[in-house]
Tab-separated table of C-alpha atoms in Angstrom:
chain	number	residue	atom	x	y	z
A	1	MET	CA	66.443	-271.559	63.264
A	2	GLU	CA	65.713	-274.942	61.643
A	3	TYR	CA	62.209	-276.192	61.093
A	4	SER	CA	62.161	-279.744	60.007
A	5	ASN	CA	58.878	-279.602	58.326
A	6	GLN	CA	58.467	-275.767	57.562
A	7	ARG	CA	55.301	-275.555	59.697
A	8	PRO	CA	54.808	-272.447	61.659
A	9	PRO	CA	54.976	-272.551	65.468
A	10	GLN	CA	51.612	-272.925	66.950
A	11	ASN	CA	50.139	-269.619	67.976
A	12	TYR	CA	46.818	-270.815	69.542
A	13	SER	CA	46.134	-273.873	71.657
A	14	GLN	CA	43.061	-275.682	70.657
A	15	MET	CA	42.354	-277.558	73.818
A	16	ASP	CA	41.137	-276.075	77.044
A	17	ASP	CA	43.762	-277.713	79.251
A	18	GLN	CA	46.390	-276.423	77.030
A	19	LYS	CA	44.889	-272.895	77.226
A	20	THR	CA	45.346	-272.939	80.960
A	21	LEU	CA	48.687	-274.198	80.572
A	22	ASP	CA	49.274	-271.201	78.294
A	23	LEU	CA	48.381	-268.931	81.086
A	24	GLU	CA	50.699	-270.612	83.455
A	25	GLU	CA	53.592	-270.584	81.183
A	26	SER	CA	56.305	-268.206	81.892
A	27	VAL	CA	56.364	-264.672	80.137
A	28	SER	CA	59.643	-265.553	78.310
A	29	GLU	CA	58.047	-268.561	76.690
A	30	THR	CA	55.186	-266.670	75.368
A	31	ILE	CA	57.509	-263.918	74.179
A	32	MET	CA	59.770	-266.522	72.612
A	33	ARG	CA	56.912	-268.058	70.875
A	34	ASP	CA	55.948	-264.751	69.299
A	35	LEU	CA	59.411	-264.041	68.297
A	36	ARG	CA	59.851	-267.443	66.570
A	37	MET	CA	56.630	-266.610	64.656
A	38	ILE	CA	57.875	-263.378	63.635
A	39	ALA	CA	61.208	-264.921	62.593
A	40	PHE	CA	59.444	-267.526	60.628
A	41	LYS	CA	57.368	-265.124	58.591
A	42	LEU	CA	60.411	-263.044	58.030
A	43	LYS	CA	62.255	-265.908	56.434
A	44	TYR	CA	59.159	-266.744	54.536
A	45	VAL	CA	58.642	-263.355	53.109
A	46	LEU	CA	62.250	-262.330	52.366
A	47	ILE	CA	63.754	-265.359	51.088
A	48	PRO	CA	61.633	-266.312	48.022
A	49	LYS	CA	62.814	-270.006	47.969
A	50	GLU	CA	60.838	-270.592	51.082
A	51	GLN	CA	57.528	-269.845	49.407
A	52	GLU	CA	56.348	-273.263	48.119
A	53	ASP	CA	52.639	-272.511	48.546
A	54	ASN	CA	52.450	-269.044	46.752
A	55	GLY	CA	51.980	-266.878	49.651
A	56	LYS	CA	49.266	-268.773	51.551
A	57	GLU	CA	51.221	-268.594	54.702
A	58	LEU	CA	50.582	-264.798	54.720
A	59	ARG	CA	46.928	-265.656	55.531
A	60	ASN	CA	47.950	-265.816	59.148
A	61	TRP	CA	48.935	-262.244	59.016
A	62	ASP	CA	50.169	-260.433	62.326
A	63	LEU	CA	51.022	-256.817	62.855
A	64	TRP	CA	53.670	-257.479	65.560
A	65	GLY	CA	56.384	-257.834	63.061
A	66	PRO	CA	55.639	-254.737	61.158
A	67	LEU	CA	55.281	-252.741	64.483
A	68	ILE	CA	58.605	-254.073	65.690
A	69	PHE	CA	60.516	-253.107	62.396
A	70	CYS	CA	58.868	-249.795	62.255
A	71	LEU	CA	59.882	-248.880	65.903
A	72	VAL	CA	63.363	-250.113	65.366
A	73	LEU	CA	63.737	-248.165	62.147
A	74	ALA	CA	62.278	-244.951	63.542
A	75	MET	CA	64.471	-245.252	66.647
A	76	THR	CA	67.668	-245.965	64.732
A	77	LEU	CA	67.071	-242.923	62.444
A	78	SER	CA	65.960	-240.637	65.263
A	79	PHE	CA	69.087	-241.435	67.359
A	80	LYS	CA	71.174	-240.659	64.429
A	81	ALA	CA	69.464	-237.526	63.553
A	82	GLU	CA	71.544	-234.438	64.504
A	83	SER	CA	69.820	-232.417	67.292
A	84	THR	CA	70.151	-228.951	65.985
A	85	THR	CA	66.958	-228.158	67.655
A	86	THR	CA	65.232	-230.418	70.052
A	87	SER	CA	62.447	-231.070	67.543
A	88	THR	CA	64.528	-232.726	64.891
A	89	LYS	CA	64.740	-236.191	66.616
A	90	SER	CA	61.138	-236.386	67.405
A	91	ASP	CA	60.394	-235.005	63.809
A	92	VAL	CA	62.193	-237.915	62.360
A	93	PHE	CA	60.573	-240.473	64.599
A	94	ALA	CA	57.036	-239.129	63.790
A	95	ILE	CA	57.682	-238.850	60.032
A	96	ILE	CA	58.991	-242.527	59.870
A	97	PHE	CA	56.228	-243.910	61.892
A	98	VAL	CA	53.443	-242.076	60.043
A	99	LEU	CA	55.145	-242.777	56.786
A	100	ILE	CA	55.257	-246.580	57.406
A	101	TRP	CA	51.702	-247.033	58.515
A	102	VAL	CA	50.021	-244.507	56.369
A	103	GLY	CA	52.054	-245.509	53.448
A	104	ALA	CA	51.251	-249.142	53.778
A	105	PHE	CA	47.648	-248.324	54.212
A	106	ILE	CA	47.542	-246.125	51.092
A	107	VAL	CA	49.463	-248.753	48.955
A	108	THR	CA	47.065	-251.471	50.126
A	109	LEU	CA	44.007	-249.350	49.312
A	110	ASN	CA	45.489	-248.513	45.872
A	111	ALA	CA	45.933	-252.305	45.195
A	112	GLN	CA	42.381	-253.009	46.370
A	113	LEU	CA	40.956	-250.271	44.146
A	114	LEU	CA	42.765	-251.511	41.182
A	115	GLY	CA	40.800	-254.749	41.499
A	116	GLY	CA	43.185	-256.713	43.743
A	117	LYS	CA	41.408	-259.326	45.822
A	118	VAL	CA	43.451	-259.302	49.007
A	119	SER	CA	42.651	-258.873	52.574
A	120	PHE	CA	43.697	-255.466	53.747
A	121	PHE	CA	45.780	-256.687	56.722
A	122	GLN	CA	47.536	-259.355	54.794
A	123	SER	CA	49.098	-256.748	52.430
A	124	VAL	CA	49.944	-254.390	55.293
A	125	CYS	CA	51.617	-257.227	57.036
A	126	LEU	CA	53.591	-258.004	53.962
A	127	LEU	CA	54.678	-254.514	53.499
A	128	GLY	CA	55.686	-254.289	57.084
A	129	TYR	CA	57.931	-257.329	56.932
A	130	CYS	CA	59.577	-256.095	53.904
A	131	VAL	CA	60.919	-253.070	55.777
A	132	PHE	CA	63.325	-255.304	57.468
A	133	PRO	CA	66.132	-254.877	54.828
A	134	ILE	CA	65.671	-251.037	55.214
A	135	ASN	CA	66.451	-251.588	58.933
A	136	ILE	CA	69.518	-253.415	58.191
A	137	GLU	CA	70.832	-250.668	56.050
A	138	ALA	CA	69.789	-247.985	58.502
A	139	ILE	CA	71.778	-249.744	61.296
A	140	ILE	CA	74.729	-250.204	58.986
A	141	ILE	CA	74.710	-246.510	58.018
A	142	ALA	CA	74.111	-245.446	61.489
A	143	PHE	CA	77.187	-247.153	62.676
A	144	PHE	CA	79.588	-246.803	59.978
A	145	GLY	CA	78.231	-243.793	57.985
A	146	SER	CA	80.438	-241.211	59.130
A	147	TYR	CA	83.449	-243.059	58.178
A	148	LEU	CA	82.430	-244.020	54.668
A	149	PRO	CA	82.194	-241.698	51.513
A	150	PHE	CA	78.877	-241.145	50.012
A	151	VAL	CA	79.462	-243.535	47.148
A	152	VAL	CA	80.300	-246.402	49.415
A	153	LYS	CA	77.103	-245.708	51.501
A	154	LEU	CA	75.051	-246.014	48.481
A	155	ILE	CA	75.922	-249.597	47.880
A	156	PRO	CA	74.114	-251.182	50.935
A	157	VAL	CA	71.302	-248.563	50.480
A	158	LEU	CA	70.566	-249.672	46.758
A	159	LEU	CA	71.128	-253.467	47.696
A	160	CYS	CA	68.516	-253.402	50.474
A	161	PHE	CA	66.150	-251.250	48.649
A	162	ALA	CA	66.255	-253.764	45.723
A	163	TRP	CA	65.792	-256.577	48.248
A	164	SER	CA	62.613	-255.019	49.901
A	165	ALA	CA	61.127	-253.955	46.552
A	166	TYR	CA	61.723	-257.330	44.924
A	167	SER	CA	60.220	-259.312	47.695
A	168	SER	CA	57.007	-257.303	47.985
A	169	VAL	CA	56.587	-256.671	44.258
A	170	GLY	CA	56.128	-260.432	43.687
A	171	PHE	CA	53.286	-260.454	46.026
A	172	MET	CA	51.695	-257.253	44.859
A	173	ALA	CA	51.952	-257.936	41.206
A	174	SER	CA	50.227	-261.219	41.585
A	175	LEU	CA	47.205	-259.602	42.917
A	176	VAL	CA	46.047	-257.514	40.194
A	177	PRO	CA	45.284	-258.133	36.468
A	178	PRO	CA	48.247	-258.083	34.079
A	179	HIS	CA	47.258	-254.822	32.333
A	180	LYS	CA	47.422	-252.940	35.726
A	181	LYS	CA	50.595	-254.608	37.162
A	182	LYS	CA	52.830	-251.567	36.874
A	183	LEU	CA	50.162	-249.398	38.331
A	184	ALA	CA	50.079	-251.507	41.493
A	185	VAL	CA	53.917	-251.955	41.672
A	186	TYR	CA	54.844	-248.298	41.376
A	187	PRO	CA	53.488	-247.286	44.710
A	188	VAL	CA	55.487	-249.906	46.467
A	189	PHE	CA	58.645	-248.707	44.869
A	190	LEU	CA	57.919	-245.358	45.847
A	191	PHE	CA	57.263	-246.333	49.439
A	192	TYR	CA	60.616	-248.212	49.890
A	193	LEU	CA	62.426	-245.434	48.041
A	194	PHE	CA	61.123	-242.936	50.473
A	195	LEU	CA	62.311	-245.166	53.351
A	196	SER	CA	65.684	-245.826	51.885
A	197	TRP	CA	66.264	-242.243	51.166
A	198	PHE	CA	65.628	-241.423	54.757
A	199	SER	CA	68.123	-244.164	55.956
A	200	LEU	CA	70.619	-242.596	53.456
A	201	ILE	CA	70.426	-238.987	54.489
A	202	VAL	CA	70.033	-239.164	58.209
B	1	MET	CA	16.962	-294.397	9.544
B	2	SER	CA	13.888	-296.021	8.335
B	3	SER	CA	15.796	-298.667	6.613
B	4	ASN	CA	15.198	-301.157	9.467
B	5	GLY	CA	12.238	-303.137	8.638
B	6	SER	CA	10.273	-302.516	11.828
B	7	ALA	CA	6.724	-301.669	11.157
B	8	LEU	CA	7.078	-297.923	10.704
B	9	LYS	CA	4.260	-296.406	8.785
B	10	GLY	CA	6.064	-294.460	6.100
B	11	SER	CA	7.288	-291.152	7.093
B	12	ALA	CA	5.511	-290.740	10.552
B	13	PRO	CA	8.619	-291.029	12.949
B	14	PRO	CA	10.875	-288.281	11.334
B	15	PRO	CA	8.069	-285.648	11.469
B	16	ASP	CA	6.995	-286.726	14.974
B	17	LEU	CA	10.527	-286.633	16.091
B	18	ALA	CA	11.199	-283.379	14.317
B	19	LYS	CA	8.113	-281.801	15.804
B	20	GLN	CA	9.129	-283.089	19.367
B	21	VAL	CA	12.514	-281.522	18.885
B	22	LEU	CA	11.006	-278.338	17.587
B	23	ALA	CA	8.455	-278.332	20.313
B	24	GLN	CA	11.260	-278.801	22.833
B	25	LYS	CA	13.393	-276.075	21.321
B	26	LEU	CA	10.552	-273.630	21.314
B	27	ALA	CA	9.687	-274.485	24.911
B	28	GLN	CA	13.276	-273.814	25.887
B	29	GLN	CA	13.270	-270.535	24.134
B	30	ILE	CA	10.129	-269.453	25.890
B	31	VAL	CA	11.578	-270.497	29.166
B	32	ASN	CA	14.776	-268.476	28.343
B	33	GLN	CA	12.892	-265.539	27.413
B	34	ILE	CA	10.735	-265.715	30.627
B	35	VAL	CA	13.920	-266.125	32.636
B	36	SER	CA	15.566	-263.151	30.890
B	37	ASP	CA	12.604	-260.956	31.147
B	38	ASP	CA	12.650	-261.801	34.871
B	39	VAL	CA	16.222	-260.843	35.039
B	40	ILE	CA	15.600	-257.550	33.124
B	41	ASP	CA	12.771	-256.824	35.492
B	42	ASP	CA	15.067	-257.430	38.434
B	43	LYS	CA	17.674	-255.190	36.874
B	44	ILE	CA	15.207	-252.489	36.248
B	45	GLU	CA	13.890	-252.759	39.894
B	46	GLU	CA	17.456	-252.585	41.085
B	47	GLU	CA	18.191	-249.493	39.066
B	48	GLU	CA	14.993	-247.918	40.319
B	49	ASN	CA	15.982	-248.719	43.819
B	50	GLN	CA	19.251	-247.132	43.253
B	51	ASN	CA	17.611	-243.859	41.685
B	52	LYS	CA	15.622	-243.482	44.743
B	53	GLU	CA	16.679	-240.759	47.150
B	54	PRO	CA	19.487	-242.145	49.214
B	55	THR	CA	19.083	-241.871	52.928
B	56	CYS	CA	20.682	-239.010	54.669
B	57	CYS	CA	23.293	-241.258	56.257
B	58	GLN	CA	24.254	-242.878	52.938
B	59	MET	CA	24.670	-239.513	51.405
B	60	PHE	CA	27.232	-238.347	53.929
B	61	CYS	CA	28.888	-241.526	54.590
B	62	ALA	CA	29.419	-242.235	50.946
B	63	PRO	CA	32.794	-240.597	50.410
B	64	PHE	CA	34.075	-242.656	53.234
B	65	THR	CA	33.403	-246.043	51.653
B	66	LEU	CA	35.769	-247.782	49.257
B	67	LYS	CA	32.990	-248.322	46.855
B	68	TYR	CA	32.440	-244.723	46.239
B	69	TYR	CA	35.979	-244.494	44.547
B	70	GLN	CA	35.803	-247.755	42.690
B	71	PRO	CA	34.454	-246.257	39.465
B	72	PHE	CA	37.552	-243.911	39.180
B	73	PHE	CA	39.824	-247.085	39.092
B	74	ASN	CA	37.784	-249.378	37.065
B	75	ASP	CA	38.961	-249.225	33.478
B	76	LEU	CA	42.578	-248.132	34.114
B	77	THR	CA	45.395	-249.781	32.427
B	78	THR	CA	48.996	-248.876	32.578
B	79	LYS	CA	48.774	-247.740	28.988
B	80	VAL	CA	46.128	-245.144	29.737
B	81	ILE	CA	48.003	-243.640	32.519
B	82	ALA	CA	51.131	-243.544	30.286
B	83	GLN	CA	49.282	-241.736	27.648
B	84	LYS	CA	47.838	-239.129	30.090
B	85	LEU	CA	51.345	-238.550	31.608
B	86	TRP	CA	52.846	-238.306	27.983
B	87	ALA	CA	50.134	-235.828	26.965
B	88	SER	CA	50.773	-233.634	29.906
B	89	PHE	CA	54.318	-232.624	28.591
B	90	PHE	CA	52.896	-231.406	25.307
B	91	PRO	CA	50.537	-228.577	26.249
B	92	PHE	CA	49.815	-227.413	22.754
B	93	LYS	CA	47.794	-230.377	21.790
B	94	ALA	CA	44.368	-230.527	23.383
B	95	THR	CA	44.156	-234.345	23.573
B	96	PHE	CA	43.719	-234.951	27.338
B	97	PHE	CA	39.888	-235.386	27.206
B	98	GLU	CA	40.047	-237.644	24.228
B	99	ILE	CA	42.172	-240.385	26.183
B	100	GLN	CA	39.471	-242.903	27.328
B	101	ASP	CA	36.673	-240.466	26.481
B	102	GLY	CA	37.635	-238.114	29.285
B	103	LYS	CA	37.045	-240.582	32.035
B	104	ALA	CA	38.478	-239.248	35.206
B	105	ASP	CA	40.760	-241.243	37.249
B	106	LEU	CA	42.035	-240.880	40.794
B	107	TYR	CA	45.093	-242.943	40.533
B	108	GLY	CA	46.970	-240.093	38.786
B	109	PRO	CA	46.282	-237.321	41.380
B	110	VAL	CA	47.178	-239.517	44.308
B	111	TRP	CA	50.500	-240.797	43.102
B	112	ILE	CA	51.597	-237.746	41.171
B	113	TYR	CA	51.284	-235.674	44.338
B	114	ALA	CA	53.098	-238.367	46.421
B	115	THR	CA	55.956	-238.456	44.003
B	116	LEU	CA	55.910	-234.564	43.973
B	117	VAL	CA	56.107	-234.485	47.735
B	118	PHE	CA	59.169	-236.827	47.730
B	119	SER	CA	60.847	-234.978	44.825
B	120	VAL	CA	60.394	-231.551	46.224
B	121	ALA	CA	61.601	-232.523	49.691
B	122	ALA	CA	64.538	-234.386	48.369
B	123	ALA	CA	65.608	-231.823	45.698
B	124	GLY	CA	65.154	-228.883	48.147
B	125	ASN	CA	67.580	-230.435	50.663
B	126	ILE	CA	70.010	-231.523	47.945
B	127	SER	CA	70.165	-228.027	46.585
B	128	GLY	CA	70.655	-226.745	50.153
B	129	TYR	CA	73.424	-229.183	50.770
B	130	LEU	CA	75.194	-228.311	47.656
B	131	ALA	CA	74.888	-224.593	48.356
B	132	THR	CA	76.259	-224.615	51.834
B	133	PRO	CA	79.978	-223.876	51.998
B	134	SER	CA	82.071	-226.809	53.053
B	135	ASN	CA	83.128	-225.503	56.277
B	136	ILE	CA	79.569	-225.109	57.619
B	137	ALA	CA	77.610	-228.210	58.941
B	138	PHE	CA	74.571	-228.904	56.823
B	139	HIS	CA	71.384	-229.751	58.732
B	140	TYR	CA	68.800	-231.744	56.765
B	141	ASN	CA	65.415	-229.984	56.970
B	142	PHE	CA	62.850	-232.560	57.852
B	143	ASP	CA	59.998	-229.925	57.882
B	144	PHE	CA	60.039	-229.998	54.053
B	145	ILE	CA	57.968	-233.250	54.048
B	146	PRO	CA	54.990	-232.301	56.247
B	147	THR	CA	55.065	-228.893	54.547
B	148	ALA	CA	55.152	-230.275	51.056
B	149	SER	CA	52.474	-232.770	51.837
B	150	SER	CA	49.891	-230.258	53.239
B	151	LEU	CA	50.718	-227.729	50.393
B	152	LEU	CA	50.438	-230.219	47.547
B	153	PHE	CA	47.474	-232.227	48.868
B	154	GLY	CA	45.737	-228.865	49.820
B	155	ILE	CA	46.031	-227.374	46.465
B	156	ALA	CA	44.951	-230.694	44.920
B	157	LEU	CA	41.617	-230.316	46.289
B	158	LEU	CA	41.109	-226.618	46.554
B	159	VAL	CA	42.417	-225.099	43.193
B	160	PRO	CA	40.329	-227.530	41.104
B	161	PHE	CA	37.381	-226.758	43.242
B	162	ALA	CA	37.864	-223.052	42.751
B	163	ILE	CA	38.306	-223.572	39.072
B	164	TYR	CA	35.263	-225.782	38.874
B	165	MET	CA	33.059	-223.233	40.785
B	166	VAL	CA	34.309	-220.294	38.606
B	167	MET	CA	33.652	-222.041	35.361
B	168	LYS	CA	30.226	-223.416	36.600
B	169	MET	CA	29.224	-219.782	37.717
B	170	LEU	CA	30.271	-218.439	34.268
B	171	GLY	CA	28.180	-220.800	32.475
B	172	GLY	CA	30.470	-223.839	31.800
B	173	ARG	CA	28.664	-227.090	31.105
B	174	HIS	CA	29.886	-230.762	30.966
B	175	LEU	CA	32.041	-230.306	33.900
B	176	HIS	CA	32.592	-232.733	36.742
B	177	LEU	CA	34.706	-231.967	39.836
B	178	SER	CA	36.517	-235.210	39.581
B	179	SER	CA	37.593	-234.536	36.056
B	180	VAL	CA	39.054	-231.042	37.122
B	181	ILE	CA	40.857	-232.567	39.875
B	182	CYS	CA	42.387	-235.314	37.477
B	183	ILE	CA	43.437	-232.853	34.868
B	184	TYR	CA	44.923	-230.469	37.428
B	185	ALA	CA	47.050	-233.271	38.859
B	186	TYR	CA	48.320	-234.270	35.408
B	187	ALA	CA	49.166	-230.659	34.832
B	188	GLN	CA	51.510	-230.793	37.872
B	189	THR	CA	53.491	-233.743	36.353
B	190	CYS	CA	56.077	-231.327	34.575
B	191	ILE	CA	57.033	-230.250	38.006
B	192	ILE	CA	58.720	-233.648	38.961
B	193	PRO	CA	61.579	-233.506	36.330
B	194	VAL	CA	61.839	-229.675	37.059
B	195	CYS	CA	62.537	-230.523	40.622
B	196	ILE	CA	65.335	-232.926	39.751
B	197	VAL	CA	66.830	-230.064	37.667
B	198	CYS	CA	66.269	-227.572	40.486
B	199	SER	CA	68.539	-229.656	42.799
B	200	ILE	CA	71.438	-227.936	41.299
B	201	PRO	CA	71.824	-224.705	43.308
B	202	ASN	CA	72.352	-222.234	40.449
B	203	PRO	CA	69.624	-219.540	40.952
B	204	GLN	CA	69.248	-218.825	37.223
B	205	LEU	CA	68.654	-222.423	36.428
B	206	GLN	CA	66.205	-222.716	39.127
B	207	TRP	CA	64.198	-219.802	38.034
B	208	GLY	CA	64.289	-220.902	34.354
B	209	ALA	CA	63.120	-224.329	35.197
B	210	LEU	CA	60.354	-223.158	37.475
B	211	ILE	CA	59.162	-220.718	34.890
B	212	TYR	CA	59.056	-223.549	32.292
B	213	ALA	CA	56.954	-225.635	34.710
B	214	MET	CA	54.456	-222.657	35.384
B	215	ILE	CA	54.110	-221.941	31.591
B	216	ASN	CA	53.679	-225.784	30.732
B	217	SER	CA	51.148	-226.403	33.351
B	218	SER	CA	48.971	-223.415	32.914
B	219	LEU	CA	49.101	-223.861	29.067
B	220	PHE	CA	48.070	-227.449	29.447
B	221	LEU	CA	45.011	-226.558	31.416
B	222	ILE	CA	44.053	-223.658	29.326
B	223	VAL	CA	44.522	-225.426	25.971
B	224	ASN	CA	42.482	-228.518	27.160
B	225	TYR	CA	39.754	-226.356	28.516
B	226	TRP	CA	39.761	-224.006	25.395
B	227	GLY	CA	36.863	-225.700	23.817
B	228	GLU	CA	34.735	-225.380	26.903
B	229	LEU	CA	35.787	-221.800	27.428
B	230	GLU	CA	35.206	-220.863	23.880
B	231	LYS	CA	31.639	-222.427	23.645
B	232	ASN	CA	30.081	-221.465	26.906
B	233	ILE	CA	31.978	-218.757	28.632
B	234	GLN	CA	33.119	-216.608	25.528
B	235	ALA	CA	32.879	-213.180	27.133
B	236	LYS	CA	34.530	-213.848	30.498
B	237	LYS	CA	37.037	-216.497	29.658
B	238	HIS	CA	39.959	-214.289	30.604
B	239	ILE	CA	38.714	-214.673	34.262
B	240	VAL	CA	39.292	-218.395	34.165
B	241	ILE	CA	42.684	-218.024	32.333
B	242	TRP	CA	43.921	-215.480	34.809
B	243	LEU	CA	42.780	-217.723	37.819
B	244	ILE	CA	44.598	-220.699	36.354
B	245	ALA	CA	47.744	-218.935	35.621
B	246	GLY	CA	47.647	-217.072	38.822
B	247	CYS	CA	47.438	-220.210	40.807
B	248	GLN	CA	50.258	-221.689	38.940
B	249	VAL	CA	52.470	-218.539	39.495
B	250	VAL	CA	51.733	-218.588	43.244
B	251	LEU	CA	52.421	-222.281	43.600
B	252	LEU	CA	55.790	-222.050	41.992
B	253	LEU	CA	56.819	-218.923	43.756
B	254	LEU	CA	56.049	-220.752	46.967
B	255	PHE	CA	58.364	-223.531	45.833
B	256	LYS	CA	61.124	-221.240	44.953
B	257	MET	CA	60.809	-219.143	48.203
B	258	TYR	CA	60.596	-222.064	50.549
B	259	PHE	CA	62.096	-225.184	49.217
B	260	PHE	CA	64.828	-223.800	46.856
B	261	LEU	CA	65.682	-220.722	48.793
B	262	TYR	CA	69.465	-220.623	49.223
B	263	VAL	CA	70.184	-217.063	48.874
B	264	TYR	CA	69.681	-216.435	52.668
B	265	THR	CA	72.630	-217.259	54.737
B	266	ASN	CA	72.559	-216.970	58.471
B	267	PRO	CA	75.215	-214.486	59.543
B	268	TYR	CA	75.967	-216.489	62.655
B	269	THR	CA	76.529	-219.881	61.161
B	270	GLY	CA	76.487	-219.335	57.497
B	271	SER	CA	73.919	-222.021	56.823
B	272	ARG	CA	70.521	-221.268	55.608
B	273	PHE	CA	68.735	-223.715	57.674
B	274	ASP	CA	69.739	-222.227	60.911
B	275	GLN	CA	67.072	-219.566	61.216
B	276	LEU	CA	65.660	-221.136	64.383
B	277	THR	CA	69.117	-221.209	66.026
B	278	LYS	CA	69.449	-217.567	65.226
B	279	ILE	CA	66.320	-216.660	67.071
B	280	ASP	CA	67.220	-218.908	69.909
B	281	ARG	CA	70.567	-217.077	70.176
B	282	ILE	CA	68.827	-213.751	70.240
B	283	ASP	CA	66.444	-214.849	72.987
B	284	HIS	CA	69.207	-216.396	75.026
B	285	SER	CA	71.255	-213.071	74.970
B	286	PHE	CA	68.229	-211.104	75.698
B	287	LEU	CA	67.558	-213.284	78.800
B	288	HIS	CA	71.159	-213.099	79.648
B	289	HIS	CA	70.883	-209.382	79.625
B	290	GLN	CA	67.857	-209.335	81.905
B	291	HIS	CA	69.519	-211.414	84.604
């Protein structure tokens, strides 16, 4: 999608008459507007060239994007999980869901405790958006995994893990003082490693 | 300065000017003193306020605020954590409490146990996968993750608490619960490389590696607490030593028997993760007989 001036789509209408128009617009328009906003943020977060203003766009955090990616990942992996007992599929779904949200919570808390001055939800939003490459690799492996030997499966896993980690590390490392950078960055690595491991073995 | 011929009476201006400047400087110093006194007074008042009895609500809700844990992360640097991790692999040197004057940190416990959960769950499954014969389907056991989390984060709090209470009751001094939790967590660091080694399903290798981990972690704790034990708990220090060593033995037996157990093979399918399926089959055949 092309944006001529790189401004995000308007979320909120300022004027009253536009507000009533919002209520009257069709559901598809509202949904498309939200989807366009998610797509814009995704491009912003994952393609570093787009960040001209050093992450200020993230101040308009939203949790829809992370929720969608989390659900897609959990559903992909739980469809693919073998059902030896009926509980395995729901186990996988529950583990992935809890892992993403509790993991993002703990990683953000860690960055805050180490002295990073960032709003809690901004960081959770960023970590959630960076789960998107893991989604891609999960879908690739879900569809083609049974035909590929293990070593070939490793390549997209490592690439997507590196992409996720690289996108979020830039932001995280800028939050804390330089002598604590590695301390703030390691939990992010562990978080995405855990998720990549899941998409590899399921 | 007095070279211009304006009617200046001899040396009057410099002393006056100098006096003025001196008076100004003096006045400024007095004001500074007053202000800093005020500031010191304010600080003293603040400290007194803080030392007053906290309200009941404040006492109970404090562990739920972020500020409560801030002191444990304040002076951390990457170098300090690296030093502590490195020290945990050399149990014969009692240097842990000399790093940063023994200041406890909570970064180590949280992330060491998180890494351990991941390593143990992954290594346990890898060793099971490599151990199942190739004609049997391997089923990844997802239960390892919640089990490992509950086990490790449970012992992270309970065992240090037990050690702390026992040492305190036997007369130990200069002990803080937070520092016991901290050193106990760093003692478990050696289990992470041991897990990677244990992913090879050879039983002798696994036992050897786990015994090394057990000895390393117990020794680390005992050697670092030796000064404390010698000074304050002379007679009964063997109680503490047995407690520490016993907890480590139990933990590593649990690891071997649950995560790295591959000797059991299900006679129906040949895979070790099919225990539930075996029970299901028995139930179904039983029900089948009843109808």
